[in-house]
XYZ file of C-alpha atoms in Angstrom:
558
model
C 0.000 0.000 0.000
C 1.314 3.449 -0.893
C 2.129 5.793 1.949
C 0.525 9.238 1.960
C 2.521 12.236 0.810
C 1.876 15.775 2.002
C 1.164 18.824 -0.202
C 4.188 20.498 1.395
C 6.433 17.655 0.200
C 5.067 17.999 -3.329
C 5.637 21.759 -3.269
C 9.232 21.302 -2.096
C 9.814 18.634 -4.743
C 8.472 20.846 -7.534
C 9.803 24.377 -6.929
C 9.129 27.117 -9.463
C 12.283 28.619 -10.948
C 12.744 32.384 -11.046
C 13.460 34.230 -14.289
C 17.024 34.754 -13.093
C 17.514 31.022 -12.496
C 16.043 30.201 -15.909
C 18.412 32.715 -17.533
C 21.366 30.889 -15.949
C 20.102 27.557 -17.282
C 19.674 29.047 -20.786
C 23.460 29.184 -21.125
C 23.539 25.366 -20.823
C 20.616 24.395 -23.069
C 18.352 25.327 -25.963
C 14.694 26.290 -26.293
C 12.213 24.430 -28.494
C 8.498 24.106 -29.161
C 6.407 21.285 -27.677
C 3.104 19.900 -28.974
C 0.082 18.304 -27.314
C 0.545 14.554 -26.800
C 4.332 14.690 -27.087
C 6.302 12.758 -24.462
C 9.294 14.675 -23.137
C 10.495 11.375 -21.713
C 8.897 7.964 -21.405
C 8.637 5.405 -18.625
C 11.365 2.764 -18.920
C 13.874 4.807 -20.941
C 17.460 4.607 -19.715
C 18.233 8.301 -20.133
C 16.349 11.562 -20.226
C 17.085 15.231 -20.721
C 16.318 17.953 -18.191
C 13.409 20.195 -19.154
C 12.290 23.598 -17.878
C 8.709 24.378 -18.891
C 8.521 27.947 -20.237
C 4.973 27.810 -21.658
C 2.308 25.115 -21.633
C 1.361 22.253 -19.319
C 2.923 18.825 -18.701
C 1.423 15.836 -16.889
C 3.478 13.154 -15.134
C 1.988 9.691 -15.714
C 2.611 6.106 -14.742
C 1.549 3.432 -17.243
C -0.131 0.461 -15.559
C -1.478 -2.769 -17.053
C -4.644 -1.238 -18.498
C -4.636 2.432 -17.545
C -2.544 5.529 -16.987
C -2.154 6.834 -13.443
C -1.809 10.610 -13.149
C 0.829 11.669 -10.608
C 0.983 15.441 -11.076
C 0.405 18.212 -13.618
C 2.790 21.176 -13.758
C 2.925 24.560 -15.489
C 5.487 27.221 -16.464
C 8.553 27.593 -14.266
C 8.656 23.951 -13.242
C 11.489 21.635 -14.214
C 11.350 17.922 -14.968
C 13.958 15.341 -14.023
C 14.838 12.934 -11.235
C 17.759 11.112 -9.610
C 18.019 8.818 -12.627
C 19.490 11.735 -14.611
C 22.639 11.316 -12.535
C 22.563 7.573 -11.885
C 21.519 6.244 -15.294
C 18.564 4.336 -13.833
C 15.432 3.704 -15.874
C 12.837 6.471 -16.017
C 9.914 5.825 -13.651
C 7.276 8.170 -15.135
C 6.242 9.576 -18.499
C 6.086 13.370 -18.983
C 3.305 14.107 -21.513
C 2.485 17.522 -22.936
C -1.140 18.520 -22.242
C -0.920 22.139 -23.494
C 1.426 23.193 -26.270
C 4.205 25.623 -25.483
C 7.980 25.834 -25.158
C 10.665 24.176 -23.050
C 14.305 24.775 -22.266
C 16.090 21.454 -22.835
C 19.409 20.459 -21.235
C 21.291 17.243 -21.929
C 22.534 15.002 -19.106
C 26.150 16.259 -19.481
C 24.836 19.823 -19.376
C 22.827 19.348 -16.186
C 25.861 17.675 -14.590
C 27.816 20.827 -15.446
C 25.095 22.899 -13.794
C 25.207 20.964 -10.521
C 28.995 21.240 -10.447
C 29.307 24.894 -11.492
C 26.187 26.603 -10.078
C 26.024 25.971 -6.299
C 22.671 27.645 -5.652
C 20.924 25.945 -8.527
C 22.669 22.700 -7.627
C 21.213 22.768 -4.113
C 17.709 23.456 -5.451
C 17.828 20.814 -8.167
C 19.435 18.041 -6.118
C 17.110 18.595 -3.164
C 14.156 18.366 -5.556
C 15.579 15.155 -7.048
C 15.906 13.581 -3.588
C 12.344 14.541 -2.618
C 10.959 13.306 -5.925
C 12.508 9.898 -5.393
C 11.037 9.835 -1.866
C 7.594 10.686 -3.268
C 7.841 8.015 -5.953
C 8.769 5.440 -3.297
C 5.907 6.531 -1.030
C 3.380 6.456 -3.881
C 4.376 2.918 -4.826
C 5.177 3.782 -8.426
C 7.612 1.778 -10.561
C 7.752 -2.015 -10.606
C 4.990 -4.154 -9.098
C 6.036 -7.295 -7.253
C 3.101 -9.748 -7.338
C 3.417 -12.863 -5.230
C 3.045 -14.537 -1.858
C 4.955 -13.751 1.314
C 5.306 -17.504 1.751
C 7.868 -17.363 -1.068
C 11.472 -16.486 -0.169
C 11.882 -15.088 -3.694
C 9.125 -12.564 -3.044
C 11.106 -11.303 -0.058
C 14.287 -11.327 -2.135
C 12.797 -9.078 -4.814
C 11.187 -6.717 -2.318
C 14.395 -6.453 -0.297
C 16.568 -5.827 -3.345
C 14.282 -3.058 -4.590
C 13.952 -1.456 -1.166
C 17.700 -1.531 -0.489
C 18.362 0.094 -3.873
C 15.677 2.749 -3.320
C 13.794 1.615 -6.422
C 10.166 2.773 -6.369
C 7.866 -0.236 -6.283
C 4.679 -1.688 -4.820
C 3.753 -5.151 -3.560
C 0.530 -6.958 -4.435
C -0.026 -9.929 -2.110
C -1.704 -12.825 -3.884
C -2.812 -14.212 -0.510
C -4.402 -11.025 0.831
C -5.072 -8.488 -1.947
C -8.144 -9.248 -4.129
C -6.744 -6.946 -6.846
C -3.447 -8.832 -7.126
C -4.557 -11.759 -9.299
C -6.624 -9.693 -11.789
C -3.749 -7.220 -12.132
C -1.287 -10.048 -12.764
C -3.510 -11.675 -15.393
C -3.993 -8.349 -17.192
C -0.201 -8.061 -17.352
C 0.113 -11.552 -18.830
C 1.096 -13.519 -15.713
C -0.388 -16.618 -14.073
C -0.644 -16.984 -10.257
C 1.673 -19.637 -8.832
C 4.285 -20.258 -6.140
C 6.876 -17.883 -7.656
C 6.578 -14.077 -7.751
C 6.351 -11.842 -10.802
C 7.821 -8.420 -11.406
C 5.489 -6.323 -13.540
C 7.503 -3.525 -15.116
C 6.157 -0.727 -17.343
C 2.632 -1.904 -16.719
C 2.538 -4.734 -19.260
C 5.690 -6.824 -18.778
C 5.068 -9.680 -16.306
C 8.447 -11.274 -15.616
C 8.431 -14.559 -13.684
C 10.831 -14.645 -10.720
C 13.680 -12.577 -12.216
C 17.150 -12.691 -10.689
C 18.542 -9.621 -8.940
C 20.863 -9.080 -11.907
C 18.001 -9.167 -14.405
C 16.071 -6.706 -12.277
C 19.139 -4.449 -12.073
C 19.537 -4.523 -15.855
C 15.911 -3.530 -16.440
C 16.049 -0.759 -13.851
C 19.383 0.633 -14.996
C 21.441 -0.198 -11.906
C 23.841 -2.397 -13.868
C 25.975 -0.041 -15.958
C 27.844 -2.677 -17.945
C 29.100 -0.245 -20.570
C 31.116 1.537 -17.881
C 33.061 -1.622 -17.037
C 35.090 -1.553 -20.255
C 36.899 1.667 -19.391
C 40.118 2.211 -17.448
C 39.828 4.072 -14.153
C 42.123 5.897 -11.796
C 40.512 3.998 -8.948
C 37.989 1.193 -8.619
C 36.190 1.136 -5.271
C 34.854 -2.277 -4.278
C 31.897 -1.799 -1.936
C 29.352 1.029 -1.788
C 28.913 1.425 1.966
C 29.915 4.591 3.860
C 33.651 3.873 3.456
C 33.360 3.204 -0.262
C 31.116 6.200 -0.892
C 33.410 8.411 1.194
C 36.319 7.296 -0.981
C 34.358 7.868 -4.181
C 33.157 11.371 -3.296
C 36.632 12.528 -2.329
C 38.411 10.910 -5.280
C 35.967 12.077 -7.951
C 35.715 15.602 -6.511
C 39.497 15.844 -6.957
C 39.338 14.901 -10.622
C 40.012 11.167 -10.504
C 37.998 8.786 -12.684
C 36.158 6.523 -10.262
C 34.084 3.364 -10.610
C 32.249 1.857 -7.624
C 30.919 -1.694 -7.738
C 28.834 -3.424 -5.084
C 27.421 -6.930 -4.974
C 24.012 -5.855 -3.655
C 23.140 -2.199 -3.082
C 24.467 1.277 -2.463
C 24.673 1.906 1.277
C 26.031 -1.316 2.748
C 24.805 -2.292 6.206
C 24.524 1.382 7.123
C 21.854 1.762 4.457
C 19.561 -0.513 6.488
C 19.934 1.460 9.732
C 16.639 2.993 10.840
C 18.352 5.935 12.529
C 21.924 7.110 12.995
C 21.974 9.592 15.865
C 25.694 10.126 16.473
C 26.717 11.335 13.021
C 28.313 14.779 13.028
C 26.102 17.581 11.743
C 22.735 15.816 12.141
C 21.557 16.527 15.712
C 18.117 15.046 15.010
C 19.668 11.957 13.440
C 18.955 10.556 10.000
C 18.210 7.161 8.544
C 20.869 5.093 6.851
C 18.843 5.239 3.626
C 18.791 9.064 3.712
C 22.524 9.257 4.382
C 23.466 6.869 1.611
C 21.015 8.397 -0.896
C 22.653 11.781 -0.368
C 26.133 10.277 -0.605
C 25.163 8.406 -3.774
C 23.951 11.589 -5.466
C 27.011 13.485 -4.252
C 29.326 10.885 -5.765
C 27.447 10.859 -9.082
C 27.454 14.667 -9.113
C 31.256 14.628 -9.231
C 31.351 11.989 -11.963
C 31.612 8.708 -10.044
C 30.049 5.765 -11.862
C 28.288 3.180 -9.712
C 27.219 -0.272 -10.906
C 25.153 -2.860 -8.997
C 25.085 -5.836 -8.514
C 28.688 -6.758 -9.221
C 30.653 -8.915 -6.806
C 34.442 -8.832 -6.993
C 35.886 -12.337 -7.151
C 39.534 -11.659 -8.005
C 42.274 -9.033 -7.797
C 45.620 -9.137 -9.590
C 48.354 -6.913 -10.956
C 48.977 -6.668 -14.697
C 52.008 -4.452 -15.311
C 51.222 -0.982 -14.005
C 47.516 -1.753 -13.846
C 45.419 -3.601 -11.325
C 42.658 -5.894 -12.564
C 39.441 -6.575 -10.692
C 37.528 -9.638 -11.876
C 33.768 -9.577 -11.308
C 31.346 -12.458 -10.877
C 30.008 -12.132 -14.417
C 33.602 -12.652 -15.707
C 34.037 -8.961 -16.573
C 37.464 -7.525 -15.780
C 37.918 -3.884 -14.853
C 41.292 -2.138 -15.161
C 42.443 0.558 -12.756
C 45.567 2.357 -11.628
C 44.562 1.770 -7.990
C 41.914 -0.053 -5.957
C 40.123 0.649 -2.673
C 38.606 -2.372 -0.938
C 35.575 -1.380 1.147
C 33.611 -4.631 1.174
C 32.618 -4.369 4.832
C 31.337 -7.231 6.946
C 28.347 -9.561 7.051
C 26.295 -10.730 10.018
C 26.927 -14.289 11.132
C 24.342 -17.022 10.786
C 24.358 -19.002 14.046
C 23.838 -22.782 14.095
C 20.097 -22.663 14.798
C 17.894 -25.621 13.844
C 15.554 -24.922 10.887
C 17.058 -21.488 10.210
C 17.244 -22.199 6.472
C 13.523 -23.004 6.340
C 12.497 -19.542 7.498
C 15.363 -17.508 6.038
C 13.952 -14.969 3.617
C 10.410 -15.184 5.044
C 10.485 -14.569 8.808
C 14.234 -14.272 9.462
C 15.759 -10.900 8.607
C 19.176 -9.263 8.659
C 17.991 -5.638 8.523
C 15.209 -3.634 10.138
C 13.622 -1.167 7.730
C 10.083 -0.068 6.891
C 9.647 -3.116 4.699
C 10.475 -5.606 7.466
C 8.413 -3.687 10.026
C 5.342 -3.825 7.777
C 5.868 -7.555 7.289
C 5.836 -8.091 11.057
C 2.777 -6.038 12.034
C 0.692 -7.797 14.678
C 3.511 -10.160 15.675
C 6.069 -10.080 18.469
C 9.688 -10.181 17.262
C 13.110 -11.061 18.639
C 16.372 -9.260 17.905
C 19.473 -11.426 18.311
C 22.556 -9.398 19.213
C 23.767 -6.721 21.577
C 25.650 -4.237 19.381
C 24.586 -0.849 18.075
C 22.916 -2.322 14.997
C 20.803 -4.567 17.208
C 19.910 -1.629 19.434
C 18.896 0.569 16.501
C 16.798 -2.273 15.091
C 15.024 -2.906 18.403
C 14.190 0.783 18.828
C 12.894 1.122 15.291
C 10.717 -1.985 15.529
C 9.322 -0.980 18.926
C 8.475 2.511 17.647
C 6.748 0.854 14.689
C 4.318 -0.767 17.118
C 5.943 -4.165 17.708
C 6.797 -5.953 20.949
C 10.529 -6.683 20.872
C 12.737 -9.072 22.848
C 16.500 -8.580 22.655
C 18.328 -11.884 23.080
C 21.982 -11.738 24.212
C 24.577 -14.100 25.685
C 25.944 -11.503 28.108
C 24.514 -10.155 31.338
C 23.661 -6.785 29.808
C 24.256 -4.322 26.986
C 26.776 -1.953 28.575
C 29.882 -3.638 27.133
C 28.670 -3.797 23.532
C 26.213 -0.948 22.896
C 26.452 2.860 22.982
C 24.975 4.476 26.063
C 22.532 6.688 24.153
C 20.892 3.584 22.681
C 20.741 1.778 26.021
C 19.041 4.787 27.632
C 16.346 4.807 24.957
C 15.826 1.043 25.172
C 15.396 1.180 28.944
C 12.670 3.806 28.526
C 10.591 1.801 26.064
C 8.242 -0.730 27.720
C 7.786 -2.479 24.353
C 11.380 -3.777 24.581
C 12.421 -6.565 26.952
C 15.853 -8.154 27.448
C 16.718 -11.852 27.660
C 20.308 -12.066 28.967
C 22.430 -15.253 29.175
C 20.334 -16.694 26.337
C 20.981 -18.382 22.997
C 18.611 -19.454 20.206
C 18.510 -23.190 19.585
C 15.673 -23.859 17.125
C 12.924 -22.168 15.123
C 9.369 -23.419 15.525
C 6.336 -23.360 13.234
C 4.831 -24.837 10.081
C 4.573 -22.450 7.110
C 5.406 -19.355 9.180
C 7.575 -18.776 12.248
C 5.572 -19.296 15.457
C 8.308 -19.224 18.090
C 11.975 -19.636 18.958
C 13.333 -22.260 21.329
C 15.932 -20.567 23.542
C 18.360 -21.853 26.159
C 19.682 -20.263 29.345
C 23.435 -20.800 28.905
C 23.963 -20.861 32.688
C 21.516 -23.666 33.488
C 20.796 -25.355 30.155
C 17.072 -24.814 30.718
C 15.045 -24.311 27.555
C 11.758 -22.541 26.872
C 9.935 -20.901 23.948
C 9.781 -17.257 22.915
C 6.417 -16.762 21.152
C 7.661 -14.544 18.293
C 6.734 -14.397 14.613
C 9.954 -12.904 13.265
C 13.651 -13.019 14.041
C 16.230 -10.287 13.356
C 19.786 -11.656 13.251
C 22.416 -9.066 14.165
C 25.201 -10.972 15.831
C 28.900 -10.670 15.174
C 30.485 -9.646 11.924
C 32.776 -11.521 9.556
C 34.859 -9.606 6.984
C 33.913 -10.137 3.361
C 37.406 -11.135 2.265
C 36.993 -14.755 1.145
C 37.602 -13.669 -2.441
C 41.011 -12.231 -1.454
C 42.449 -15.449 -0.008
C 46.131 -15.641 -0.905
C 46.054 -12.175 -2.517
C 46.182 -9.731 0.413
C 47.549 -10.212 3.922
C 44.816 -10.592 6.539
C 44.763 -11.060 10.303
C 43.634 -14.191 12.133
C 39.961 -13.164 11.760
C 40.217 -12.373 8.057
C 40.347 -8.560 8.292
C 42.770 -6.889 5.861
C 46.125 -5.786 7.283
C 47.338 -2.318 6.293
C 50.112 0.143 6.990
C 52.327 -0.517 9.990
C 50.517 -3.799 10.705
C 52.303 -5.190 7.628
C 55.756 -4.746 9.170
C 56.466 -8.489 9.264
C 54.897 -9.289 5.912
C 57.736 -10.406 3.628
C 56.475 -8.957 0.324
C 56.787 -5.423 1.706
C 60.538 -5.607 1.229
C 59.960 -5.695 -2.508
C 58.267 -2.320 -2.796
C 61.320 -0.368 -1.604
C 59.308 1.680 0.890
C 57.111 1.263 3.906
C 53.418 0.723 3.158
C 51.340 3.846 3.620
C 48.519 3.942 6.156
C 45.543 1.979 4.784
C 47.680 0.501 2.001
C 47.554 -3.285 1.842
C 50.236 -5.859 1.093
C 49.655 -5.209 -2.637
C 50.996 -1.751 -3.601
C 48.272 0.532 -4.879
C 45.496 -1.400 -3.142
C 43.990 0.251 -0.070
C 41.462 -1.030 2.493
C 38.988 1.148 4.396
C 36.085 0.775 6.773
C 34.897 -2.310 8.603
C 36.899 -4.716 6.418
C 40.216 -3.208 7.570
C 41.979 -4.742 10.578
C 41.957 -2.358 13.524
C 39.314 0.006 12.153
C 36.622 1.559 14.355
C 33.352 -0.056 13.315
C 31.266 3.116 13.075
C 29.741 4.978 10.114
C 31.572 8.246 10.753
C 34.913 6.466 11.099
C 34.347 4.586 7.851
C 33.576 7.793 5.963
C 36.700 9.386 7.411
C 38.869 6.443 6.406
C 37.535 6.648 2.870
C 38.584 10.277 2.676
C 42.028 9.631 4.168
C 42.748 6.733 1.819
C 42.315 9.018 -1.189
C 45.139 11.250 0.039
C 47.512 8.284 0.255
C 46.227 7.027 -3.084
C 47.215 10.357 -4.676
C 50.714 9.888 -3.307
C 50.893 6.371 -4.714
C 49.728 7.489 -8.167
C 52.191 10.389 -8.167
C 55.118 8.097 -7.313
C 54.011 5.257 -9.575
C 53.502 7.371 -12.687
C 56.030 10.169 -12.102
C 57.530 11.398 -15.367
C 55.269 9.201 -17.495
C 52.245 9.877 -19.626
C 49.414 7.640 -18.472
C 47.541 5.996 -21.348
C 43.778 6.548 -21.448
């Protein structure tokens, strides 16, 4: 179901440009006539120009299976465009001329020049882009996932779209009487597997994440054939921090991520200790802004691409991706982060993807309405998840092995948890088995002091325990510590290959010259969002030094 949007949000998302602002934009584009029925851009296209309406009227439409849905109609002074102008994603809406007139038309390269060269207009345009994406998400525009929540693939599609901030809506075949007729009109047949209905008439049976990414424009394959100054592997806070700093200083940057922009931080319901945001902000808001900022400076981001190999080839480094593509770069930043552990709990696989979650966002909260839930873990991520779920109207039990939270969680989170009666704590406890038939009905837990077992009557489980570095793909390539985190800088003192480079490794530089590691994946790093962003920025300064020394006195081929 679409969430309501306020008139104030629409007004902020569609500001009217002044004559002075339009005059500035005229130096970047050209005027032309428009006619009734003409589409300035069409739903599903992979690129669109930026339009300022000078005379006439334009309606924004979404094409559904058998009708057009009107989103908004705008007049002179309004401009048309969205985040996809910067990211290359598919266009969500069609802009159709209802009254003839004139527009000022700017190409994508031109509008990128505007946001880099005109700070005041940049702020106005980018803020409008961010709000427009928020509105499109709230209205449930874009792709329609039609299926049953009893299918793990339904959850997979919904999670992938939500994590990538792709506007979409869910039609539940088990609960929504409109779901089956809509699916049949789009050419699909109800069954155990979900469909993605895209552009109103294309019913695609159980697509993979990569297929979905290709249709939606997340997968920018054409960009993979080029040579970059730096390839950043991982699009969490550390990777985005690296990308923003490197691209803003003129380096050609490609970021690849195996799942979504934002990393684990993108799933955080609220980050309250990030500098400059006294009221806090969600992980999705932070990473959306960072994503746009990186694209503004020319960073190219492609999802989903998992790095599976790293090697040196002469002066270049080569990153091999899981679809066998190889990307060349002068340097590499590894920011692959960590993943939550999956404990040895009986029947976990049966409920994974349906009632067992590894993030707590609006999507998961809506799935759990009317059910008690358990959060497994005692770190900050677990605390943020418990608070968010409790404030969404759920009864929450935090399950931990320790006596309390003081040794593993920030004090500001503990204080809030202690003041919420909806949250209870089960110390000295471990999960042993999941209970239920088609859906989770409870969790068998054990008191680790006595061995006594009982049942927690919960309908969903949020796993947020421990963190393992995502470095399996680097085995034998980079030096790591005993837990698999990447060694850098002075920690490489005893690593024999360092003698070959003729210098000490720089801070954050790995055992392979020109390869740097930042954020949670780096041994000894502080596992916090702000620290990861800072490391990303610092690594770029050392990367500049490496490139200067490596290519001194030589012309670098394009």
